[in-house]
Coordinates of C-alpha atoms in Angstrom, one line a residue:
Chain A
X184 CA 201.8 71.0 173.1
X185 CA 198.7 71.9 171.1
X186 CA 196.6 72.1 174.2
X187 CA 198.8 74.8 175.8
X188 CA 198.9 76.7 172.5
X189 CA 195.2 76.9 172.3
X190 CA 194.9 77.8 175.9
X191 CA 197.4 80.6 175.6
X192 CA 195.7 82.0 172.5
X193 CA 192.3 81.9 174.1
X194 CA 193.6 83.5 177.3
X195 CA 195.2 86.4 175.4
X196 CA 192.2 87.0 173.2
X197 CA 190.0 86.9 176.3
X198 CA 192.3 89.4 178.1
X199 CA 192.2 91.7 175.0
X200 CA 188.5 91.7 174.7
X201 CA 188.3 92.0 178.5
X202 CA 190.5 95.1 178.3
X203 CA 188.1 96.7 175.7
X204 CA 185.1 95.8 177.9
X205 CA 186.9 97.4 180.8
X206 CA 187.5 100.6 178.8
X207 CA 183.8 100.8 178.2
X208 CA 182.7 99.6 181.7
X209 CA 184.9 102.4 183.2
X210 CA 182.8 104.9 181.4
X211 CA 179.6 103.5 182.8
X212 CA 181.0 103.3 186.3
X213 CA 182.5 106.9 186.3
X214 CA 179.2 108.4 185.3
X215 CA 177.3 106.2 187.7
X216 CA 179.5 107.0 190.6
X217 CA 178.7 110.7 190.3
X218 CA 175.2 111.0 188.9
X219 CA 173.9 107.7 190.2
X220 CA 172.3 106.5 187.0
X221 CA 173.2 104.0 184.2
X222 CA 174.2 106.1 181.2
X223 CA 172.6 104.1 178.4
X224 CA 173.7 106.6 175.9
X225 CA 177.3 105.4 176.4
X226 CA 176.8 102.8 173.7
X227 CA 176.1 105.3 170.9
X228 CA 179.1 107.3 172.0
X229 CA 181.2 104.2 171.4
X230 CA 179.5 103.6 168.1
X231 CA 180.1 107.1 166.9
X232 CA 183.7 106.9 168.2
X233 CA 184.1 104.0 165.8
X234 CA 182.7 106.1 163.0
X235 CA 185.0 109.0 163.8
X236 CA 188.0 106.8 163.7
X237 CA 186.8 105.1 160.5
X238 CA 186.4 108.4 158.7
X239 CA 189.8 109.7 159.9
X240 CA 191.4 106.6 158.5
X241 CA 189.5 106.5 155.2
X242 CA 188.8 110.2 154.4
X243 CA 191.9 111.8 155.8
X244 CA 194.2 108.8 155.5
X245 CA 195.5 109.3 159.0
X246 CA 197.5 106.5 160.6
X247 CA 195.5 104.5 163.2
X248 CA 197.2 106.2 166.1
X249 CA 196.1 109.7 165.0
X250 CA 192.7 108.3 164.0
X251 CA 192.3 106.9 167.5
X252 CA 193.3 110.2 169.1
X253 CA 190.7 111.9 166.8
X254 CA 188.1 109.4 167.9
X255 CA 188.9 110.0 171.5
X256 CA 188.5 113.7 171.1
X257 CA 185.3 113.4 169.0
X258 CA 183.7 110.9 171.3
X259 CA 184.8 112.9 174.4
X260 CA 183.2 116.1 173.0
X261 CA 180.1 114.2 172.0
X262 CA 179.8 112.9 175.6
X263 CA 180.1 116.4 177.0
X264 CA 177.4 117.6 174.6
X265 CA 175.2 114.7 175.7
X266 CA 175.6 115.7 179.3
X267 CA 174.9 119.4 178.6
X268 CA 171.8 118.7 176.5
X269 CA 170.3 115.6 178.0
X270 CA 171.3 115.6 181.7
X271 CA 172.2 119.1 182.8
X272 CA 168.6 120.3 182.6
X273 CA 167.5 117.4 184.8
X274 CA 170.3 118.0 187.2
X275 CA 169.3 121.6 187.7
X276 CA 165.8 120.4 188.6
X277 CA 167.2 117.7 190.9
X278 CA 165.4 115.0 189.0
X279 CA 165.5 111.4 190.2
X280 CA 167.9 108.9 188.5
X281 CA 165.1 107.3 186.5
X282 CA 164.6 110.5 184.5
X283 CA 168.3 110.5 183.6
X284 CA 168.0 107.0 182.4
X285 CA 165.0 107.7 180.2
X286 CA 166.8 110.8 178.8
X287 CA 169.9 108.6 178.1
X288 CA 167.8 106.1 176.2
X289 CA 166.2 109.0 174.2
X290 CA 169.7 110.4 173.4
X291 CA 170.8 106.9 172.4
X292 CA 167.8 106.4 170.0
X293 CA 168.2 109.8 168.6
X294 CA 171.9 109.4 167.8
X295 CA 171.5 105.9 166.4
X296 CA 168.8 107.0 164.1
X297 CA 170.8 110.1 163.1
X298 CA 173.4 107.7 161.8
X299 CA 170.8 105.7 159.9
X300 CA 169.5 108.9 158.3
X301 CA 172.9 110.4 157.4
X302 CA 175.4 107.6 156.9
X303 CA 173.0 104.8 156.4
X304 CA 172.9 101.2 157.6
X305 CA 176.0 100.1 155.7
X306 CA 178.7 98.0 157.3
X307 CA 182.1 99.6 157.0
X308 CA 185.4 97.9 157.7
X309 CA 188.6 99.7 158.8
X310 CA 191.6 99.5 156.6
X311 CA 193.7 96.6 157.7
X312 CA 195.9 97.5 160.7
X313 CA 197.7 95.5 163.3
X314 CA 197.4 92.5 161.0
X315 CA 200.4 90.5 162.0
X316 CA 200.8 88.1 164.9
X317 CA 203.4 87.3 167.5
X318 CA 204.5 83.9 168.3
X319 CA 204.7 83.1 172.0
X320 CA 205.4 79.5 173.1
X321 CA 204.2 78.5 169.6
X322 CA 200.9 80.2 170.1
X323 CA 199.9 82.7 167.5
X324 CA 198.8 85.9 169.2
X325 CA 197.1 88.5 167.1
X326 CA 198.9 91.8 167.1
X327 CA 195.6 93.6 167.4
X328 CA 194.9 91.7 170.7
X329 CA 198.3 92.7 172.1
X330 CA 197.8 96.3 171.1
X331 CA 194.3 96.4 172.6
X332 CA 195.5 94.9 175.8
X333 CA 198.4 97.3 176.1
X334 CA 196.4 100.4 175.2
X335 CA 193.6 99.5 177.7
X336 CA 196.1 98.9 180.4
X337 CA 197.9 102.2 179.8
X338 CA 194.6 104.1 179.7
X339 CA 193.2 102.6 182.8
X340 CA 196.5 103.0 184.7
X341 CA 196.6 106.6 183.6
X342 CA 193.0 107.2 184.8
X343 CA 193.8 105.6 188.2
X344 CA 196.8 107.8 188.7
X345 CA 194.7 110.8 187.7
X346 CA 192.0 110.0 190.1
X347 CA 194.4 109.4 193.0
X348 CA 197.0 112.1 192.5
X349 CA 195.6 115.0 190.5
X350 CA 193.6 117.7 192.3
X351 CA 190.8 117.4 189.7
X352 CA 190.9 113.6 190.1
X353 CA 190.5 113.9 193.9
X354 CA 187.6 116.3 193.3
X355 CA 185.9 113.7 191.1
X356 CA 186.2 111.2 193.9
X357 CA 184.9 113.7 196.4
X358 CA 182.0 114.6 194.2
X359 CA 181.1 111.0 193.8
X360 CA 180.3 110.9 197.5
X361 CA 178.9 114.4 198.0
X362 CA 178.4 116.6 195.0
X363 CA 176.8 119.4 197.1
X364 CA 179.6 119.8 199.5
X365 CA 182.2 119.5 196.7
X366 CA 180.4 122.5 195.1
X367 CA 180.4 124.4 198.4
X368 CA 184.1 123.9 198.7
X369 CA 184.7 125.6 195.3
X370 CA 184.4 122.8 192.7
X371 CA 182.5 124.0 189.7
X372 CA 180.2 121.0 189.3
X373 CA 179.3 121.8 185.6
X374 CA 183.0 121.8 184.7
X375 CA 183.7 118.7 186.7
X376 CA 181.0 116.8 185.0
X377 CA 182.3 117.9 181.6
X378 CA 185.7 116.4 182.6
X379 CA 184.1 113.2 183.8
X380 CA 182.0 112.8 180.6
X381 CA 185.0 113.7 178.5
X382 CA 187.1 110.9 180.1
X383 CA 184.2 108.4 179.7
X384 CA 183.8 109.6 176.0
X385 CA 187.5 109.4 175.2
X386 CA 187.7 105.9 176.6
X387 CA 184.6 105.1 174.5
X388 CA 186.5 106.4 171.5
X389 CA 189.4 104.0 172.0
X390 CA 187.0 101.1 172.6
X391 CA 185.0 102.1 169.5
X392 CA 188.1 102.0 167.3
X393 CA 189.2 98.6 168.6
X394 CA 185.7 97.2 168.1
X395 CA 185.6 98.7 164.6
X396 CA 189.0 97.3 163.7
X397 CA 188.2 93.8 165.1
X398 CA 184.7 93.6 163.8
X399 CA 182.9 96.2 161.7
X400 CA 181.4 99.7 162.0
X401 CA 177.6 99.8 161.8
X402 CA 174.9 101.8 163.5
X403 CA 173.8 99.1 166.0
X404 CA 177.4 98.2 167.1
X405 CA 176.6 99.9 170.4
X406 CA 174.9 96.6 171.5
X407 CA 178.3 95.3 172.4
X408 CA 178.3 97.8 175.2
X409 CA 175.5 95.7 176.9
X410 CA 178.4 93.4 177.7
X411 CA 180.4 96.3 179.1
X412 CA 177.4 97.2 181.2
X413 CA 177.3 93.6 182.4
X414 CA 181.0 93.9 183.2
X415 CA 180.4 97.1 185.2
X416 CA 177.6 95.5 187.1
X417 CA 179.6 92.3 187.8
X418 CA 182.4 94.4 189.2
X419 CA 180.0 96.5 191.2
X420 CA 178.8 99.5 189.3
X421 CA 180.3 102.8 190.5
X422 CA 183.6 101.1 191.3
X423 CA 186.5 101.7 189.0
X424 CA 188.6 98.6 189.9
X425 CA 185.3 96.7 189.8
X426 CA 184.7 97.8 186.2
X427 CA 188.2 96.6 185.2
X428 CA 187.9 93.3 187.0
X429 CA 184.4 92.7 185.7
X430 CA 185.6 93.5 182.1
X431 CA 188.6 91.1 182.3
X432 CA 186.5 88.3 183.9
X433 CA 183.8 88.7 181.2
X434 CA 186.3 88.8 178.4
X435 CA 188.2 85.8 179.5
X436 CA 185.1 83.7 180.3
X437 CA 183.6 84.5 176.9
X438 CA 186.8 83.7 175.1
X439 CA 187.1 80.3 176.9
X440 CA 183.4 79.4 176.3
X441 CA 183.8 80.3 172.6
X442 CA 186.9 78.1 172.3
X443 CA 186.0 75.1 174.5
X444 CA 182.2 75.1 174.5
X445 CA 180.5 76.8 171.7
X446 CA 180.5 80.3 170.1
X447 CA 176.7 80.2 170.0
X448 CA 176.6 79.8 173.8
X449 CA 179.0 82.6 174.5
X450 CA 176.3 85.2 175.2
X451 CA 174.2 82.8 177.2
X452 CA 177.2 82.4 179.5
X453 CA 177.7 86.1 179.9
X454 CA 174.2 86.7 180.9
X455 CA 174.0 83.6 183.1
X456 CA 177.2 84.8 184.8
X457 CA 175.5 88.1 185.6
X458 CA 172.3 86.5 186.9
X459 CA 174.1 84.0 189.1
X460 CA 176.6 86.6 190.5
X461 CA 173.8 89.1 191.3
X462 CA 171.9 86.4 193.2
X463 CA 175.0 85.7 195.3
X464 CA 176.4 89.3 195.5
X465 CA 173.7 91.8 194.7
X466 CA 176.1 94.8 194.6
X467 CA 178.7 93.1 192.4
X468 CA 182.2 92.0 193.3
X469 CA 183.5 95.4 194.6
X470 CA 180.3 97.3 195.0
X471 CA 179.5 99.1 198.3
X472 CA 181.7 97.0 200.5
X473 CA 184.6 99.0 199.1
X474 CA 185.7 102.2 200.7
X475 CA 186.5 103.7 197.3
X476 CA 183.6 104.4 195.0
X477 CA 185.2 105.7 191.9
Chain B
X436 CA 181.3 141.6 206.7
X437 CA 178.2 139.4 206.1
X438 CA 174.9 141.2 205.7
X439 CA 171.7 139.4 205.1
X440 CA 168.7 141.6 204.3
X441 CA 165.1 140.5 204.1
X442 CA 165.9 137.0 203.0
X443 CA 163.0 134.6 202.2
X444 CA 163.5 131.0 201.2
X445 CA 160.8 128.6 200.1
X446 CA 160.9 124.8 199.5
X447 CA 158.1 124.6 197.0
X448 CA 155.2 126.1 198.9
X449 CA 156.7 125.7 202.3
X450 CA 158.3 128.8 203.7
X451 CA 161.6 128.0 205.4
X452 CA 162.9 131.6 206.0
X453 CA 160.7 134.6 206.4
X454 CA 162.2 138.0 205.8
X455 CA 165.4 137.3 207.8
X456 CA 167.9 140.0 208.3
X457 CA 171.2 139.3 210.1
X458 CA 174.7 140.8 210.2
X459 CA 178.1 139.4 211.1
X460 CA 180.8 142.0 211.7
X461 CA 184.6 141.6 211.1
X462 CA 186.2 139.3 213.7
X463 CA 183.0 138.3 215.4
X464 CA 181.6 135.0 216.4
X465 CA 177.8 135.3 215.8
X466 CA 175.6 132.5 217.0
X467 CA 172.2 131.7 215.5
X468 CA 170.2 129.5 217.9
X469 CA 166.9 127.8 217.3
X470 CA 165.0 124.6 217.5
X471 CA 165.0 121.8 214.9
X472 CA 163.3 123.0 211.7
X473 CA 163.5 126.6 212.6
X474 CA 165.5 127.3 209.4
X475 CA 169.1 127.5 210.7
X476 CA 170.6 125.1 208.2
X477 CA 168.6 126.6 205.4
X478 CA 170.2 129.9 206.2
X479 CA 173.6 128.4 206.2
X480 CA 173.1 126.6 202.9
X481 CA 171.6 129.8 201.3
X482 CA 174.6 131.9 202.4
X483 CA 176.9 129.1 200.9
X484 CA 175.1 129.6 197.6
X485 CA 173.5 126.1 197.5
X486 CA 169.9 127.3 197.8
X487 CA 168.4 130.0 195.7
X488 CA 166.4 132.5 197.8
X489 CA 163.0 133.8 196.7
X490 CA 163.9 137.3 197.7
X491 CA 166.4 139.2 199.8
X492 CA 170.1 140.1 199.5
X493 CA 173.2 138.4 200.9
X494 CA 176.4 140.4 200.7
X495 CA 179.9 139.7 201.8
X496 CA 182.0 142.9 202.2
X497 CA 179.4 144.7 200.1
X498 CA 179.4 142.2 197.2
X499 CA 176.4 140.1 196.5
X500 CA 176.8 136.4 196.9
X501 CA 175.1 134.7 194.0
X502 CA 173.3 131.3 194.4
X503 CA 176.3 129.5 192.9
X504 CA 178.3 127.5 195.6
X505 CA 181.6 127.6 193.8
X506 CA 181.4 131.4 193.4
X507 CA 180.4 131.8 197.1
X508 CA 183.4 129.7 198.0
X509 CA 185.7 131.8 195.8
X510 CA 184.3 135.0 197.5
X511 CA 185.5 133.7 200.9
X512 CA 182.8 131.5 202.4
X513 CA 184.1 128.5 204.2
X514 CA 181.5 125.8 205.1
X515 CA 181.5 123.2 207.7
X516 CA 178.1 121.6 207.1
X517 CA 175.8 119.8 209.5
X518 CA 176.6 116.2 210.1
X519 CA 180.1 117.1 208.9
X520 CA 179.6 115.7 205.4
X521 CA 183.3 114.7 205.0
X522 CA 184.3 112.7 202.0
X523 CA 184.6 109.2 203.6
X524 CA 186.4 107.8 200.5
X525 CA 189.2 110.4 200.8
X526 CA 192.0 110.4 203.2
X527 CA 192.3 113.1 205.9
X528 CA 195.0 114.8 203.8
X529 CA 192.9 114.6 200.7
X530 CA 189.9 116.1 202.5
X531 CA 192.1 119.0 203.5
X532 CA 193.2 119.4 199.9
X533 CA 189.6 119.6 198.8
X534 CA 189.1 122.4 201.3
X535 CA 191.9 124.2 199.4
X536 CA 190.5 123.3 196.0
X537 CA 190.4 127.0 194.8
X538 CA 194.0 127.7 195.9
X539 CA 197.0 127.3 193.7
X540 CA 199.8 128.2 196.1
X541 CA 201.2 124.7 196.7
X542 CA 203.6 125.9 199.5
X543 CA 200.9 127.9 201.2
X544 CA 198.6 124.9 201.1
X545 CA 201.3 122.7 202.7
X546 CA 201.9 125.3 205.3
X547 CA 198.2 125.6 206.2
X548 CA 197.8 121.9 206.3
X549 CA 200.6 121.8 208.8
X550 CA 198.9 124.5 210.8
X551 CA 195.7 122.4 210.8
X552 CA 197.6 119.4 212.1
X553 CA 199.0 121.7 214.9
X554 CA 195.6 123.1 215.7
X555 CA 194.0 119.7 215.6
X556 CA 196.7 117.2 216.7
X557 CA 194.3 114.3 216.4
X558 CA 194.3 114.7 212.7
X559 CA 198.1 114.6 212.4
X560 CA 198.2 111.0 213.4
X561 CA 195.5 110.1 210.8
X562 CA 196.7 111.9 207.7
X563 CA 196.6 108.9 205.5
X564 CA 193.5 107.3 207.0
X565 CA 190.2 107.4 205.2
X566 CA 188.0 110.1 206.7
X567 CA 185.2 107.5 207.0
X568 CA 187.2 105.7 209.7
X569 CA 187.5 108.7 212.1
X570 CA 185.5 109.0 215.3
X571 CA 182.8 111.6 215.5
X572 CA 185.0 114.2 217.3
X573 CA 187.8 113.7 214.9
X574 CA 185.4 114.1 212.0
X575 CA 184.2 117.4 213.4
X576 CA 187.7 118.7 213.7
X577 CA 188.4 117.6 210.1
X578 CA 185.3 119.3 208.9
X579 CA 186.3 122.6 210.5
X580 CA 189.9 122.2 209.3
X581 CA 188.7 121.4 205.8
X582 CA 186.6 124.6 205.8
X583 CA 189.6 126.6 207.1
X584 CA 191.9 125.4 204.3
X585 CA 190.2 127.7 201.9
X586 CA 191.4 130.7 204.1
X587 CA 187.8 131.9 204.3
X588 CA 186.8 135.4 205.3
X589 CA 183.7 133.9 206.9
X590 CA 183.5 130.4 208.5
X591 CA 180.0 128.9 208.5
X592 CA 179.7 126.3 211.2
X593 CA 176.5 124.2 211.2
X594 CA 175.8 122.2 214.4
X595 CA 179.4 121.4 215.2
X596 CA 178.3 119.8 218.5
X597 CA 175.9 117.3 216.8
X598 CA 176.4 113.8 218.0
X599 CA 179.4 114.6 220.2
X600 CA 179.9 113.9 223.9
X601 CA 179.8 116.9 226.3
X602 CA 183.6 116.6 226.7
X603 CA 184.2 116.7 222.9
X604 CA 181.7 119.4 222.5
X605 CA 183.6 121.6 224.9
X606 CA 186.8 120.7 223.0
X607 CA 185.2 121.7 219.7
X608 CA 184.0 125.0 221.1
X609 CA 187.4 125.8 222.5
X610 CA 188.8 125.3 219.0
X611 CA 186.2 127.6 217.6
X612 CA 187.4 130.4 219.9
X613 CA 191.0 129.6 219.0
X614 CA 190.2 129.8 215.3
X615 CA 188.3 133.1 215.8
X616 CA 191.3 134.5 217.6
X617 CA 193.4 133.9 214.5
X618 CA 191.2 136.4 212.8
X619 CA 188.5 134.3 211.2
X620 CA 185.0 135.6 211.4
X621 CA 182.4 132.9 212.4
X622 CA 178.7 132.4 211.9
X623 CA 177.7 129.5 214.2
X624 CA 174.5 127.7 214.0
X625 CA 173.6 125.5 217.0
X626 CA 170.9 123.7 218.9
X627 CA 173.2 123.6 221.9
X628 CA 172.2 127.2 222.9
X629 CA 174.2 127.4 226.1
X630 CA 177.5 126.6 224.5
X631 CA 176.7 128.7 221.4
X632 CA 175.9 131.7 223.5
X633 CA 178.9 131.4 225.7
X634 CA 181.3 131.3 222.8
X635 CA 179.7 134.1 220.8
X636 CA 179.9 137.9 220.8
X637 CA 176.4 138.4 219.5
X638 CA 173.5 136.1 218.8
X639 CA 170.2 135.8 217.1
X640 CA 167.3 133.6 217.9
X641 CA 165.4 132.0 215.0
X642 CA 161.9 130.6 215.4
X643 CA 159.8 129.2 212.6
X644 CA 161.9 130.9 209.9
X645 CA 161.9 134.3 211.6
X646 CA 164.5 136.1 213.6
X647 CA 162.7 136.8 217.0
X648 CA 165.6 138.1 219.1
X649 CA 168.9 139.8 218.5
X650 CA 171.4 140.9 221.2
X651 CA 174.8 140.5 222.6
X652 CA 175.3 136.8 223.6
X653 CA 175.6 137.6 227.3
X654 CA 172.3 139.5 227.3
X655 CA 170.6 136.7 225.5
X656 CA 172.0 134.2 228.0
X657 CA 170.1 136.1 230.7
X658 CA 166.9 136.6 228.8
X659 CA 163.9 134.8 230.3
X660 CA 162.6 133.6 227.0
X661 CA 165.9 132.2 225.9
X662 CA 166.5 130.6 229.3
X663 CA 163.0 128.9 229.3
X664 CA 162.9 127.9 225.6
X665 CA 166.6 127.0 225.0
X666 CA 168.5 126.5 228.2
X667 CA 166.0 124.3 229.9
X668 CA 165.5 126.6 232.9
X669 CA 162.0 126.4 234.3
X670 CA 160.2 129.7 235.1
X671 CA 160.6 131.0 238.6

């Protein structure tokens, strides 16, 4: 029965990581679907989300649930500020997506270095939370993995409902196809983008806390978001279901490669998967062919 | 209702509208006819607040319309843009809801959506279908219905006949008259001058960014210049 046990453990770990990738990938996809550029500042928002959560836990001794809420708020507001300062001026001048991307990289470098200057390059670890494990069919499943999986699922389901049922959600989908006409119908585009960036940031906050708890908190932890970006591209960037599917696929593949092949080869596999997939399906799994863009 | 005074719009150094003045009175259908590139759409988008003019004033019931589209919409401008510009990823019903974005009276919105399905029965059958799957004629109906959902004081219609068969074009123009009879004021921009003049009370001719003629629609229909330039009638 050892085989099954390992398999099950690997699968759940993969799904949990995949869920966190999906949370991050959704942020890339939401922004891409409306502003048509890859928001490379998303990584630092996740990193700072992890710091926010960390300080709420250690300085204010908040329980992890409240710390996560705080991280969501903090990262959400940070993402709004990022939009207002780095992208809005470009938007008003109808700049091409390339300029947005360069501005995003600038914002990313600025914030990362701000962390070096203020907090320093130390590695911090969260206080131990979700330490226990569950036993399913003799497999030991980490509690953290289970929580990560559940929280990701709830957050993404909530977002899907919001986009499909709420007036503001429908407006976001409308603006993803035609921002000008959405504006002419009465949608305040500035406000709408604040909502979009807040959602992306709040999801980044959750992801940051999970990454911080699972690994460590440090200024360059945003690199993990490269993986989320890969997930978004695999799924078809701009597509919300695509981001989720891409995240899950990537998480599970990585987990299995780490268990059955080698940990060192894990990232080689992720990037190879991306390259091969893009050769076969240049717009990703659900890109373009899908009716729904967000 | 709508008053445009000495409006000039530039795209960079290119002048799109040159000192345009135009008026639409309560309850009227006013047509603006002109060739491709004459500045018709520019005028529509400027009234809708999407383009910032260099100079001139646009007022609705005496209040100036700022170059902010969501404010223009809130003031009572309803836009059915050229090429329809529906949201193809939204259903017919969701497109109508977007038209009513600024309204909060749920029951009123439901009632008006029903009224739209009655006015445009083709839409009623397709409520839950994505707008991208509709035919050209259906899309045009939906574009007009979407604009009407905001209960606009002034409906801006940009090229509603574009890409439609003559039969569907007639149908669309019949609907425009119907809508006007319910009390909605209409500013209609068209290349199909004959139809646009037949449906309108008054009309303007725009050429190279300037208003060159202005009269009642029936008089313009008989004008030699209009007949030669826009109705394809050869000189006698």
